[in-house]
Tab-separated table of C-alpha atoms in Angstrom:
chain	number	residue	atom	x	y	z
A	524	MET	CA	-242.860	86.940	-185.180
A	525	ARG	CA	-247.283	86.567	-184.777
A	526	THR	CA	-247.391	89.797	-186.875
A	527	SER	CA	-244.568	88.736	-189.302
A	528	TRP	CA	-246.534	86.516	-190.582
A	529	PHE	CA	-249.374	88.707	-190.841
A	530	ALA	CA	-247.618	90.912	-192.335
A	531	PHE	CA	-246.421	87.706	-194.732
A	532	GLY	CA	-250.006	86.478	-195.545
A	533	THR	CA	-251.309	90.140	-196.277
A	534	LEU	CA	-248.645	90.570	-198.241
A	535	ILE	CA	-249.609	87.253	-200.036
A	536	ALA	CA	-253.474	88.224	-200.662
A	537	LEU	CA	-252.785	91.322	-202.438
A	538	ILE	CA	-250.150	89.839	-204.869
A	539	SER	CA	-253.136	87.042	-205.452
A	540	CYS	CA	-255.065	89.857	-205.681
A	541	LEU	CA	-253.480	91.865	-208.074
A	542	THR	CA	-253.596	89.118	-210.106
A	543	ASP	CA	-256.912	88.082	-209.973
A	544	VAL	CA	-259.099	90.649	-212.912
A	545	SER	CA	-262.196	89.366	-210.408
A	546	CYS	CA	-260.479	92.217	-207.350
A	547	GLN	CA	-259.970	94.609	-210.389
A	548	ARG	CA	-264.048	95.074	-210.127
A	549	LYS	CA	-265.821	98.200	-209.277
A	550	LYS	CA	-268.847	98.169	-206.947
A	551	CYS	CA	-272.065	99.036	-207.391
A	552	LEU	CA	-273.212	102.336	-206.359
A	553	GLY	CA	-276.201	103.757	-204.320
A	554	PRO	CA	-279.532	102.112	-203.859
A	555	GLN	CA	-280.125	101.983	-207.563
A	556	ASN	CA	-276.714	100.323	-207.874
A	557	TYR	CA	-275.587	102.492	-210.805
A	558	CYS	CA	-272.165	102.252	-212.300
A	559	SER	CA	-270.501	103.652	-214.943
A	560	GLY	CA	-270.986	102.771	-218.703
A	561	GLN	CA	-274.419	100.930	-218.920
A	562	PHE	CA	-275.846	103.389	-221.278
A	563	GLY	CA	-273.141	103.748	-223.755
A	564	ASN	CA	-271.169	100.198	-225.859
A	565	MET	CA	-269.759	98.889	-221.938
A	566	GLN	CA	-273.572	97.540	-221.058
A	567	ALA	CA	-272.212	97.481	-217.566
A	568	VAL	CA	-274.692	95.851	-214.866
A	569	CYS	CA	-274.384	95.290	-211.260
A	570	VAL	CA	-273.744	91.085	-210.344
A	571	GLY	CA	-273.338	90.765	-206.871
A	572	GLY	CA	-272.655	94.148	-205.724
A	573	TYR	CA	-269.892	94.818	-208.392
A	574	CYS	CA	-270.116	96.054	-212.005
A	575	VAL	CA	-269.301	93.740	-215.011
A	576	CYS	CA	-269.585	95.093	-218.318
A	577	THR	CA	-271.529	92.494	-220.867
A	578	GLY	CA	-270.625	94.714	-224.192
A	579	GLN	CA	-268.335	93.028	-227.042
A	580	ASP	CA	-265.020	93.964	-227.095
A	581	TYR	CA	-264.907	94.813	-222.947
A	582	ASP	CA	-263.468	92.176	-220.572
A	583	TYR	CA	-266.361	91.410	-218.708
A	584	ASN	CA	-264.824	91.928	-215.104
A	585	THR	CA	-262.648	94.778	-215.232
A	586	CYS	CA	-264.788	96.433	-217.597
A	587	LEU	CA	-261.448	97.911	-219.448
A	588	PRO	CA	-261.113	97.137	-223.938
A	589	ASP	CA	-260.164	93.684	-225.376
A	590	ALA	CA	-260.754	93.953	-229.250
A	591	TYR	CA	-258.559	94.407	-232.105
A	592	GLY	CA	-255.609	92.243	-230.590
A	593	CYS	CA	-255.476	94.580	-227.904
A	594	LYS	CA	-256.282	93.510	-224.132
A	595	ILE	CA	-255.848	96.274	-222.318
A	596	VAL	CA	-254.615	96.115	-218.374
A	597	GLU	CA	-254.060	98.503	-215.785
A	598	ASN	CA	-250.762	99.200	-214.570
A	599	THR	CA	-248.577	96.530	-216.047
A	600	ASP	CA	-244.669	97.207	-215.896
A	601	ALA	CA	-245.063	95.034	-219.733
A	602	ALA	CA	-246.321	98.887	-221.372
A	603	LEU	CA	-243.361	100.376	-223.452
A	604	ALA	CA	-244.786	103.702	-222.938
A	605	LYS	CA	-244.647	105.240	-219.292
A	606	PRO	CA	-246.062	107.999	-218.672
A	607	GLN	CA	-245.335	111.145	-216.144
A	608	TYR	CA	-247.026	114.437	-214.829
A	609	ASN	CA	-244.429	116.572	-212.752
A	610	ASN	CA	-242.046	114.734	-212.929
A	611	GLN	CA	-244.002	111.684	-211.089
A	612	GLN	CA	-244.522	108.702	-212.672
A	613	GLN	CA	-248.920	108.417	-212.720
A	614	LYS	CA	-250.647	106.180	-210.771
A	615	THR	CA	-253.412	104.623	-213.001
A	616	ASN	CA	-251.930	103.467	-216.710
A	617	TYR	CA	-253.945	101.204	-219.301
A	618	SER	CA	-251.750	99.595	-221.385
A	619	CYS	CA	-251.726	96.577	-223.900
A	620	THR	CA	-248.485	94.422	-225.679
A	621	PRO	CA	-249.747	92.741	-228.275
A	622	VAL	CA	-247.875	89.482	-228.561
A	623	ASN	CA	-249.369	89.306	-232.373
A	624	SER	CA	-248.675	92.193	-233.255
A	625	SER	CA	-248.429	93.357	-236.786
A	626	THR	CA	-245.471	91.545	-238.767
A	627	GLN	CA	-245.876	95.218	-241.652
A	628	TYR	CA	-245.988	97.680	-239.112
A	629	GLU	CA	-245.071	98.662	-236.043
A	630	VAL	CA	-247.668	100.445	-234.156
A	631	HIS	CA	-247.744	102.748	-230.648
A	632	ILE	CA	-250.525	104.482	-229.451
A	633	LEU	CA	-250.077	107.091	-226.707
A	634	SER	CA	-253.712	108.613	-225.172
A	635	VAL	CA	-254.274	110.713	-222.955
A	636	TYR	CA	-256.991	112.894	-221.809
A	637	GLU	CA	-254.873	116.262	-221.149
A	638	ALA	CA	-251.537	116.992	-220.538
A	639	GLU	CA	-252.001	119.626	-218.272
A	640	ARG	CA	-254.505	120.647	-214.889
A	641	ILE	CA	-255.399	124.151	-216.771
A	642	HIS	CA	-258.095	124.451	-219.259
A	643	ARG	CA	-258.089	127.970	-221.531
A	644	ARG	CA	-261.254	128.895	-223.494
A	645	PRO	CA	-260.317	129.329	-225.963
A	646	PRO	CA	-258.371	126.511	-226.198
A	647	VAL	CA	-254.346	126.697	-225.807
A	648	ALA	CA	-252.237	123.462	-226.016
A	649	ASN	CA	-250.398	122.288	-223.474
A	650	ASP	CA	-246.881	119.918	-224.304
A	651	ALA	CA	-246.110	116.628	-223.522
A	652	THR	CA	-242.207	115.939	-224.914
A	653	VAL	CA	-242.324	111.674	-225.723
A	654	ASN	CA	-238.498	110.411	-225.874
A	655	ILE	CA	-238.292	107.660	-228.395
A	656	VAL	CA	-235.674	105.229	-226.464
A	657	SER	CA	-234.240	102.175	-229.808
A	658	ASP	CA	-231.476	99.266	-228.923
A	659	GLY	CA	-231.719	99.300	-232.937
A	660	LYS	CA	-233.463	99.957	-235.649
A	661	SER	CA	-236.755	98.486	-236.263
A	662	ASP	CA	-237.183	95.875	-238.660
A	663	ARG	CA	-240.752	97.632	-239.952
A	664	PRO	CA	-242.037	100.810	-240.609
A	665	ILE	CA	-243.095	103.073	-237.009
A	666	ILE	CA	-246.079	104.827	-237.221
A	667	LEU	CA	-247.345	106.620	-233.841
A	668	VAL	CA	-250.483	107.178	-232.667
A	669	LEU	CA	-250.815	110.117	-230.297
A	670	GLY	CA	-254.661	110.950	-229.118
A	671	SER	CA	-255.966	113.519	-226.523
A	672	TYR	CA	-258.926	115.416	-225.752
A	673	GLU	CA	-257.299	118.968	-224.781
A	674	SER	CA	-255.570	120.079	-226.645
A	675	VAL	CA	-251.832	119.239	-227.080
A	676	ASN	CA	-248.031	120.215	-228.202
A	677	TRP	CA	-246.704	116.715	-228.810
A	678	ILE	CA	-242.862	117.416	-228.670
A	679	LEU	CA	-240.946	114.731	-230.413
A	680	ASN	CA	-237.858	113.807	-228.828
A	681	LEU	CA	-236.416	110.800	-231.443
A	682	PRO	CA	-232.944	109.552	-232.036
A	683	ALA	CA	-230.746	110.170	-234.894
A	684	ASP	CA	-231.610	107.146	-236.535
A	685	ILE	CA	-234.514	107.106	-236.160
A	686	THR	CA	-237.483	107.601	-239.517
A	687	ILE	CA	-241.492	107.813	-237.231
A	688	ILE	CA	-243.095	107.403	-241.459
A	689	LYS	CA	-246.010	108.565	-240.312
A	690	VAL	CA	-247.336	110.242	-236.764
A	691	ILE	CA	-251.210	110.120	-236.649
A	692	LEU	CA	-252.593	113.183	-234.666
A	693	VAL	CA	-256.530	112.711	-232.729
A	694	ALA	CA	-257.768	115.605	-230.863
A	695	TYR	CA	-260.792	117.148	-229.631
A	696	TYR	CA	-259.095	120.458	-230.693
A	697	LEU	CA	-257.151	119.271	-233.155
A	698	ALA	CA	-256.685	122.517	-234.306
A	699	GLU	CA	-255.213	123.689	-231.125
A	700	SER	CA	-252.969	120.818	-230.968
A	701	ASN	CA	-249.911	119.891	-233.157
A	702	VAL	CA	-246.371	117.742	-233.145
A	703	SER	CA	-243.095	119.791	-232.879
A	704	GLY	CA	-239.591	119.014	-231.829
A	705	ASP	CA	-238.045	116.332	-234.009
A	706	VAL	CA	-240.525	116.230	-236.931
A	707	ASN	CA	-237.270	116.752	-239.672
A	708	GLN	CA	-237.183	112.979	-239.434
A	709	VAL	CA	-241.533	112.628	-239.694
A	710	GLN	CA	-242.387	110.981	-242.764
A	711	VAL	CA	-246.016	112.311	-242.858
A	712	ILE	CA	-248.257	113.918	-240.349
A	713	GLU	CA	-251.968	113.601	-239.992
A	714	ARG	CA	-254.524	115.160	-238.171
A	715	LYS	CA	-257.670	113.817	-237.682
A	716	ARG	CA	-260.611	115.297	-235.123
A	717	CYS	CA	-262.392	113.981	-232.445
A	718	CYS	CA	-264.678	112.583	-232.696
A	719	SER	CA	-266.118	112.892	-236.043
A	720	GLN	CA	-263.299	112.183	-238.248
A	721	TRP	CA	-261.843	109.312	-236.155
A	722	SER	CA	-262.451	107.667	-232.398
A	723	TYR	CA	-260.746	108.364	-229.562
A	724	GLY	CA	-260.265	107.215	-225.738
A	725	TYR	CA	-257.258	106.718	-223.153
A	726	GLY	CA	-257.902	103.362	-221.765
A	727	SER	CA	-260.735	103.774	-219.353
A	728	ASP	CA	-263.961	103.926	-221.556
A	729	LEU	CA	-266.027	104.671	-218.202
A	730	GLY	CA	-265.633	108.522	-218.646
A	731	GLY	CA	-267.470	108.644	-222.157
A	732	GLY	CA	-264.144	107.889	-224.780
A	733	ASN	CA	-264.542	105.453	-227.251
A	734	THR	CA	-260.868	103.404	-226.804
A	735	VAL	CA	-262.156	100.436	-229.189
A	736	GLY	CA	-263.116	102.507	-231.862
A	737	LEU	CA	-259.881	104.019	-232.073
A	738	LEU	CA	-258.439	100.776	-232.817
A	739	LYS	CA	-260.584	99.992	-234.765
A	740	GLN	CA	-259.743	102.722	-237.349
A	741	VAL	CA	-255.731	101.222	-236.435
A	742	TYR	CA	-256.770	97.691	-236.855
A	743	ASN	CA	-258.112	98.511	-240.109
A	744	ARG	CA	-255.800	100.308	-241.556
A	745	TYR	CA	-252.174	98.490	-239.845
A	746	GLY	CA	-253.270	95.636	-238.195
A	747	VAL	CA	-252.822	94.872	-234.617
A	748	VAL	CA	-250.635	97.797	-232.651
A	749	THR	CA	-247.839	97.138	-231.548
A	750	SER	CA	-248.668	99.245	-228.249
A	751	PHE	CA	-251.172	100.632	-226.469
A	752	THR	CA	-250.602	103.460	-223.379
A	753	GLY	CA	-252.524	105.342	-222.046
A	754	THR	CA	-253.515	107.950	-219.032
A	755	TYR	CA	-255.677	110.833	-217.289
A	756	ARG	CA	-253.231	113.647	-217.542
A	757	ALA	CA	-249.633	113.388	-218.737
A	758	ASP	CA	-246.878	116.080	-219.314
A	759	GLU	CA	-244.125	113.327	-220.213
A	760	TRP	CA	-243.251	109.926	-222.024
A	761	SER	CA	-240.876	107.602	-222.645
A	762	LEU	CA	-241.849	105.051	-225.296
A	763	MET	CA	-239.174	101.738	-226.047
A	764	LEU	CA	-239.087	100.928	-229.859
A	765	SER	CA	-238.996	97.132	-230.810
A	766	ASN	CA	-236.830	96.081	-232.989
A	767	SER	CA	-235.516	93.082	-235.183
A	768	SER	CA	-234.778	90.800	-231.818
A	769	SER	CA	-237.238	91.671	-229.879
A	770	GLN	CA	-240.045	88.845	-229.042
A	771	GLY	CA	-242.598	91.009	-227.146
A	772	ILE	CA	-242.058	92.404	-223.580
A	773	GLU	CA	-245.209	90.200	-222.468
A	774	THR	CA	-243.112	86.630	-223.478
A	775	LEU	CA	-239.841	88.402	-221.972
A	776	LEU	CA	-241.904	89.702	-218.417
A	777	MET	CA	-242.881	85.593	-218.283
A	778	TYR	CA	-238.465	85.060	-218.391
A	779	GLY	CA	-238.110	87.661	-215.725
A	780	ILE	CA	-235.685	89.257	-218.150
A	781	VAL	CA	-237.058	92.891	-218.862
A	782	ASP	CA	-236.467	94.445	-215.419
A	783	GLN	CA	-234.997	97.442	-216.430
A	784	PHE	CA	-237.881	98.824	-218.065
A	785	ARG	CA	-240.139	98.570	-214.584
A	786	TYR	CA	-241.024	101.409	-213.061
């Protein structure tokens, strides 16, 4: 009985920590109390042995972007997109699903550092399949932003009744990156090179990305995104589109309605 109560208490403590952002803070490193991001826009500093971020557009405790209506969190069931690599769900994902997104456009951002562990030079694009899922036509024009650092061939798999008015391809190795698959259902493909034309980031900017800049550029064009999902490496995605009856996944999760999207 004592063991059972101990296990139960441990579970309660774990759940409490997962819902408390202060538990997600990273410890300062070494005798100099180093924090990743201390030299960039994040302005990370060590406070009480933990790294916090004082820069504009970043959460103080998690150091994740909180900008342009998109407050990015780590590993939440509310994410509309689910990335995989080698048929396995990725352990660390970054996402936002704003309740008050643009009323004029449905905009989804999928972003990775790479689609494959092995890099070639000169770069060769690795495939990443994007499976679009929809339970009804959207009441807004759909825009898809696909971002990567390494070269990626994004293969779109779209339902027959879905049209994407624009795909914005953002990549550092832009010339070697591509959009293929059901491109006959895409009206326009726009190509933007990182980081001279557009910013790039996959949710955590600790490694030098600029997710805030990417969110800003999308916001300036289309308003608050419908969703952002990023991870370091993925070769397959499933993305659930919104529709005219959608109330926002975050709202539905509050009432325990959306179980079918869980891992």
